[in-house]
Tab-separated table of C-alpha atoms in Angstrom:
chain	number	residue	atom	x	y	z
A	1	MET	CA	28.998	118.070	141.832
A	2	ARG	CA	29.047	114.307	142.503
A	3	ARG	CA	32.571	113.837	140.717
A	4	THR	CA	34.683	116.231	143.551
A	5	VAL	CA	32.492	113.954	146.231
A	6	ALA	CA	33.525	110.769	144.897
A	7	LEU	CA	37.285	112.285	143.777
A	8	THR	CA	37.101	113.251	147.962
A	9	VAL	CA	36.341	109.368	149.144
A	10	LEU	CA	38.566	107.699	146.271
A	11	VAL	CA	40.859	110.319	147.692
A	12	ALA	CA	40.532	108.719	151.091
A	13	LEU	CA	39.718	105.549	150.704
A	14	ALA	CA	43.301	105.373	148.662
A	15	LEU	CA	45.913	106.549	151.569
A	16	PRO	CA	48.671	104.751	152.184
A	17	VAL	CA	46.473	101.280	153.536
A	18	HIS	CA	50.626	98.675	152.986
A	19	ALA	CA	51.660	101.353	155.932
A	20	ALA	CA	48.651	100.112	158.375
A	21	ARG	CA	50.208	96.326	158.203
A	22	ALA	CA	52.946	98.102	159.911
A	23	ASP	CA	53.209	97.851	163.913
A	24	ASP	CA	52.296	100.777	165.901
A	25	ASP	CA	53.066	101.815	169.283
A	26	HIS	CA	51.025	103.049	172.853
A	27	ARG	CA	50.887	105.984	171.572
A	28	PRO	CA	46.864	107.570	171.051
A	29	PHE	CA	44.932	108.110	168.124
A	30	ARG	CA	47.292	104.716	166.816
A	31	ARG	CA	46.145	102.703	164.032
A	32	GLY	CA	42.355	101.116	164.394
A	33	THR	CA	41.252	103.700	166.575
A	34	ILE	CA	37.645	104.664	166.337
A	35	LEU	CA	36.419	107.914	167.165
A	36	PRO	CA	33.139	109.684	167.653
A	37	SER	CA	31.805	113.287	168.172
A	38	LEU	CA	30.171	114.964	169.357
A	39	SER	CA	30.336	119.113	167.588
A	40	LEU	CA	29.400	122.511	167.725
A	41	GLY	CA	30.033	125.737	166.884
A	42	GLY	CA	28.990	129.141	165.693
A	43	SER	CA	29.125	132.302	164.463
A	44	PHE	CA	28.195	136.352	164.773
A	45	SER	CA	28.473	138.987	162.210
A	46	ARG	CA	27.699	142.466	163.608
A	47	ASN	CA	25.018	143.812	160.771
A	48	TYR	CA	23.706	140.743	159.772
A	49	GLY	CA	22.869	137.413	162.952
A	50	GLY	CA	24.977	134.523	163.584
A	51	SER	CA	25.099	130.891	163.096
A	52	LEU	CA	25.110	127.603	165.529
A	53	LEU	CA	26.339	124.688	164.603
A	54	VAL	CA	25.393	121.117	165.396
A	55	GLY	CA	26.960	117.779	164.141
A	56	ALA	CA	28.150	114.384	164.931
A	57	GLY	CA	30.402	112.460	162.970
A	58	ALA	CA	33.014	109.171	163.635
A	59	SER	CA	36.592	109.296	162.504
A	60	TYR	CA	38.956	105.932	161.821
A	61	PHE	CA	42.567	104.918	161.864
A	62	VAL	CA	44.045	103.985	158.901
A	63	VAL	CA	47.795	104.480	160.063
A	64	GLY	CA	48.738	105.532	163.411
A	65	GLY	CA	47.116	109.458	163.621
A	66	LEU	CA	45.441	109.596	160.325
A	67	ALA	CA	42.464	108.848	159.895
A	68	VAL	CA	39.311	109.015	156.844
A	69	GLY	CA	36.295	109.973	158.246
A	70	LEU	CA	32.173	111.020	157.876
A	71	HIS	CA	30.745	113.970	159.643
A	72	LEU	CA	27.170	115.319	159.535
A	73	ARG	CA	25.926	119.148	159.989
A	74	ASN	CA	23.267	121.435	160.545
A	75	VAL	CA	23.725	124.601	160.443
A	76	THR	CA	21.117	127.102	161.525
A	77	THR	CA	21.367	130.961	160.270
A	78	PHE	CA	19.841	134.203	162.935
A	79	TYR	CA	19.583	137.221	161.116
A	80	SER	CA	19.182	140.243	162.957
A	81	GLN	CA	15.487	142.178	162.781
A	82	TYR	CA	18.234	145.001	161.416
A	83	PHE	CA	18.805	143.037	159.267
A	84	LYS	CA	14.764	141.381	158.563
A	85	ASP	CA	14.263	144.990	158.077
A	86	GLN	CA	16.355	145.709	155.293
A	87	VAL	CA	15.530	143.158	152.615
A	88	GLY	CA	12.348	143.505	153.277
A	89	SER	CA	9.743	140.098	154.600
A	90	ASP	CA	9.118	139.140	150.603
A	91	ILE	CA	12.816	139.255	149.955
A	92	PHE	CA	13.473	137.078	153.411
A	93	ALA	CA	10.961	134.457	152.590
A	94	LYS	CA	13.965	132.913	150.400
A	95	ILE	CA	16.676	133.223	151.699
A	96	PRO	CA	18.618	129.794	152.812
A	97	THR	CA	17.935	130.001	157.330
A	98	ASN	CA	18.873	125.926	157.772
A	99	GLU	CA	21.787	124.145	155.334
A	100	LEU	CA	22.374	120.592	156.270
A	101	SER	CA	26.099	118.735	155.527
A	102	LEU	CA	27.427	115.366	155.132
A	103	THR	CA	31.809	115.920	154.840
A	104	PRO	CA	33.877	113.313	154.378
A	105	SER	CA	37.051	114.064	156.097
A	106	LEU	CA	40.343	113.630	156.981
A	107	LEU	CA	42.221	114.875	159.772
A	108	TRP	CA	45.757	114.549	160.669
A	109	VAL	CA	47.333	114.373	164.173
A	110	VAL	CA	50.246	116.027	163.866
A	111	TYR	CA	51.702	115.465	168.219
A	112	ARG	CA	50.536	112.314	169.533
A	113	GLY	CA	50.493	113.278	173.094
A	114	GLU	CA	49.077	112.070	176.625
A	115	ARG	CA	47.811	115.339	177.125
A	116	PHE	CA	47.274	117.493	174.624
A	117	ALA	CA	47.667	116.746	170.426
A	118	PRO	CA	47.035	119.414	167.491
A	119	TYR	CA	45.583	118.020	164.538
A	120	VAL	CA	44.515	119.530	161.303
A	121	SER	CA	41.162	118.702	158.877
A	122	PHE	CA	39.929	118.902	155.918
A	123	GLY	CA	36.763	117.978	154.703
A	124	VAL	CA	34.957	118.186	151.142
A	125	GLY	CA	30.994	117.387	150.873
A	126	PRO	CA	27.125	118.129	149.800
A	127	VAL	CA	25.285	121.119	151.495
A	128	PHE	CA	21.478	120.561	151.083
A	129	LEU	CA	19.153	124.276	151.241
A	130	ASN	CA	16.332	124.713	152.947
A	131	LYS	CA	13.169	126.818	151.014
A	132	GLN	CA	13.791	124.628	147.727
A	133	ARG	CA	17.243	126.712	147.114
A	134	GLY	CA	18.831	123.314	146.224
A	135	VAL	CA	22.419	121.302	146.742
A	136	LEU	CA	25.939	123.289	146.751
A	137	GLY	CA	29.594	121.973	147.682
A	138	GLN	CA	31.499	122.871	150.280
A	139	TRP	CA	34.994	123.073	151.097
A	140	THR	CA	36.229	123.056	155.218
A	141	VAL	CA	39.723	123.156	156.273
A	142	GLY	CA	41.001	124.046	160.100
A	143	PRO	CA	43.548	123.885	162.995
A	144	GLY	CA	43.063	122.462	166.386
A	145	VAL	CA	44.175	120.773	169.052
A	146	MET	CA	42.530	117.776	171.880
A	147	ILE	CA	42.769	118.207	175.021
A	148	ARG	CA	42.277	114.468	177.653
A	149	ALA	CA	39.252	115.293	179.992
A	150	GLY	CA	40.251	111.930	181.353
A	151	GLY	CA	40.016	108.520	179.750
A	152	SER	CA	39.279	108.114	175.796
A	153	LEU	CA	36.877	111.733	176.707
A	154	TRP	CA	38.932	114.647	174.783
A	155	LEU	CA	38.017	118.259	174.628
A	156	ASP	CA	37.864	119.442	170.303
A	157	LEU	CA	38.904	123.186	170.192
A	158	GLY	CA	39.062	124.598	166.891
A	159	PHE	CA	39.112	127.823	164.187
A	160	GLY	CA	37.269	126.220	161.097
A	161	LEU	CA	37.541	127.975	157.504
A	162	GLY	CA	35.553	127.173	154.506
A	163	MET	CA	33.354	128.538	151.394
A	164	ARG	CA	30.721	126.934	149.119
A	165	PHE	CA	30.982	126.070	145.658
A	166	THR	CA	30.991	126.363	143.198
A	167	LYS	CA	29.875	130.078	142.455
A	168	ASP	CA	27.441	130.714	139.852
A	169	ARG	CA	25.160	127.596	141.903
A	170	CYS	CA	25.397	129.533	145.016
A	171	GLN	CA	24.619	133.097	143.605
A	172	ASP	CA	21.239	131.664	142.004
A	173	ALA	CA	20.606	129.885	145.775
A	174	TYR	CA	21.367	133.393	147.639
A	175	GLY	CA	20.322	135.932	144.407
A	176	TYR	CA	17.789	138.009	145.774
A	177	LEU	CA	20.451	140.516	147.511
A	178	GLU	CA	23.998	141.389	146.709
A	179	PRO	CA	25.046	142.031	150.261
A	180	VAL	CA	23.454	138.404	151.388
A	181	THR	CA	25.281	136.680	148.132
A	182	GLU	CA	28.323	138.257	148.840
A	183	TYR	CA	28.181	136.863	152.299
A	184	ALA	CA	26.859	133.785	151.821
A	185	CYS	CA	29.149	132.909	148.931
A	186	SER	CA	32.492	133.896	150.321
A	187	LEU	CA	35.221	132.528	152.355
A	188	THR	CA	33.846	132.176	155.694
A	189	TRP	CA	35.678	131.454	159.316
A	190	GLY	CA	34.257	130.756	162.356
A	191	PHE	CA	35.427	128.497	166.532
A	192	ARG	CA	34.475	125.414	167.358
A	193	GLY	CA	34.502	122.833	170.046
A	194	GLY	CA	33.299	119.842	170.742
A	195	LEU	CA	33.403	116.041	172.909
A	196	VAL	CA	34.946	113.118	171.019
A	197	PHE	CA	35.609	109.691	172.245
A	198	GLY	CA	38.863	107.627	171.377
A	199	LEU	CA	37.996	103.642	171.162
A	200	GLY	CA	39.449	100.485	170.348
A	201	GLY	CA	42.194	100.552	168.785
A	202	ARG	CA	44.736	97.688	167.200
A	203	LYS	CA	47.658	96.900	170.172
A	204	PRO	CA	51.407	96.049	169.019
A	205	ALA	CA	52.085	92.536	168.922
A	206	GLN	CA	54.539	91.465	171.781
A	207	PRO	CA	57.711	90.069	171.192
A	208	SER	CA	57.441	86.539	171.637
A	209	ALA	CA	59.633	85.633	174.915
A	210	GLN	CA	62.266	82.807	172.671
A	211	PRO	CA	64.063	84.943	169.694
A	212	SER	CA	63.394	83.025	166.516
A	213	PRO	CA	67.035	81.704	164.537
A	214	PRO	CA	68.538	82.900	162.038
A	215	ALA	CA	67.822	82.509	158.640
A	216	ASN	CA	71.818	80.264	158.895
A	217	TYR	CA	71.087	78.654	161.570
A	218	GLN	CA	72.225	75.234	161.994
A	219	PRO	CA	71.201	72.712	164.022
A	220	PRO	CA	74.240	70.929	166.611
A	221	PRO	CA	74.836	67.840	165.351
A	222	ALA	CA	73.602	65.051	166.501
A	223	SER	CA	75.552	63.027	170.053
A	224	SER	CA	76.929	59.779	169.407
A	225	TYR	CA	76.322	58.624	172.808
A	226	PRO	CA	73.641	56.701	173.439
A	227	PRO	CA	70.879	58.149	175.143
A	228	PRO	CA	70.029	57.880	178.392
A	229	GLN	CA	68.252	55.034	180.131
A	230	PRO	CA	65.696	56.276	182.316
A	231	GLN	CA	65.945	55.532	185.798
A	232	PRO	CA	63.945	53.396	188.077
A	233	VAL	CA	61.009	55.849	190.111
A	234	PRO	CA	61.345	54.343	193.866
A	235	ASN	CA	58.807	53.606	195.286
A	236	ALA	CA	56.403	56.180	196.500
A	237	SER	CA	54.614	54.202	198.596
A	238	PRO	CA	55.171	55.124	203.026
A	239	PRO	CA	56.396	53.230	205.371
A	240	SER	CA	55.039	50.595	207.122
A	241	PRO	CA	54.415	51.411	210.452
A	242	ALA	CA	56.871	49.539	213.381
A	243	PRO	CA	54.217	46.811	215.441
A	244	PRO	CA	53.483	47.876	219.334
A	245	VAL	CA	56.075	47.330	221.646
A	246	GLU	CA	54.369	45.386	224.210
A	247	ALA	CA	54.235	45.181	227.723
A	248	PRO	CA	56.286	42.689	229.913
A	249	LEU	CA	53.647	40.107	231.722
A	250	GLU	CA	54.220	40.248	235.464
A	251	GLY	CA	55.288	37.839	237.270
A	252	PRO	CA	57.955	36.461	239.994
A	253	PRO	CA	61.499	38.108	239.994
A	254	PRO	CA	63.982	36.526	238.819
A	255	PRO	CA	66.824	34.232	240.975
A	256	ALA	CA	69.561	37.010	243.089
A	257	THR	CA	72.472	35.841	241.313
A	258	PRO	CA	74.684	34.503	244.338
A	259	ALA	CA	78.159	37.440	245.797
A	260	PRO	CA	81.311	35.504	244.887
A	261	MET	CA	83.227	33.711	247.367
A	262	PRO	CA	85.909	36.153	248.943
A	263	VAL	CA	89.330	34.737	248.021
A	264	GLU	CA	91.115	35.123	251.409
A	265	THR	CA	95.385	36.306	250.700
A	266	PRO	CA	97.587	33.235	252.654
A	267	THR	CA	99.673	34.911	255.610
A	268	PRO	CA	102.415	33.480	258.516
A	269	ALA	CA	99.387	33.059	260.578
A	270	ASN	CA	96.895	31.970	258.066
A	271	PRO	CA	99.385	29.663	255.707
A	272	PRO	CA	97.929	27.851	252.205
A	273	ALA	CA	96.289	24.850	252.675
A	274	PRO	CA	98.698	22.489	250.753
A	275	ALA	CA	98.056	21.181	247.460
A	276	THR	CA	96.028	17.592	246.652
A	277	PRO	CA	98.090	15.739	244.999
A	278	PRO	CA	97.070	14.028	241.863
A	279	PRO	CA	96.419	10.123	242.025
A	280	ALA	CA	98.858	8.080	240.575
A	281	ILE	CA	99.100	6.375	237.409
A	282	ALA	CA	100.345	3.247	237.926
A	283	PRO	CA	102.835	2.256	234.871
A	284	THR	CA	100.688	0.432	232.115
A	285	ASP	CA	102.362	-3.085	231.357
A	286	THR	CA	103.382	-3.135	227.724
A	287	THR	CA	105.039	-7.667	227.649
A	288	PRO	CA	102.822	-9.278	225.581
A	289	ILE	CA	100.526	-11.730	226.888
A	290	PRO	CA	100.500	-15.234	226.213
A	291	PRO	CA	97.667	-16.937	225.039
A	292	GLY	CA	96.363	-19.237	228.135
A	293	GLU	CA	97.395	-16.574	230.505
A	294	ASN	CA	95.489	-14.556	233.217
A	295	LEU	CA	96.080	-10.971	232.984
A	296	PRO	CA	98.255	-9.521	236.399
A	297	ILE	CA	95.856	-7.461	239.082
A	298	PRO	CA	97.533	-4.607	239.573
A	299	PRO	CA	97.990	-3.408	243.546
A	300	PRO	CA	96.234	-1.391	245.136
A	301	ALA	CA	97.427	1.819	244.941
């Protein structure tokens, strides 16, 4: 039994871990998503009664759509009064009525839709019986579908098949009456329903704004032109304000300019005045004057 559980855990952990390093997409149940779950199920038999399953667990998606998980389930069996009367009180007191299972599991979401996601689950682990009836092994498998109820909340509906092992241990635990042994150690089936919550999830890396150059990228040769010189930055100080214009002082008005004299046009009745001849300039005697003589005085004009 211990070897079976250990082998199941190793198989679950030995999934393609290298694939988890690949980039994922934006669909539900991507890599890194944690899926806590609450399960509710049951079964019914016309002759023996029914059972109620209540459980909780969590699954972790190592790659998109594929998760490993661990689930704790408790199954309580309710036998009919007809069955109790048939087997008797002494034998019925030895029949286990409560089963607590701890099941490592695998979950494969076949289609990762935004509204619904069909899946297939598989699990194997120990089952602890009450009334000191020992520990059995049990495997379960079955399809199901998760329907989005809003946000990260999903409604889980599924169908499951299961069977306990080994057969010898199961017969020892339920070996009080042939019908009980056949019912408890045979293939069982039932419907299940519950709520699951998709939490977290690694988002795909965003592409960089600038693509990286190819491996054979060669940088362009350096230019032979001298580098441009920095230009002086103009003074950014605001211009000084202009001085205020002062109003002229009040005083006496300036003297008026006299009007020009009118010029009369000459007519026969008003002949023009004769022009005044310029004064005559006496000729200058250039004869040399002997020394000792007085200069002659020219007569008045």
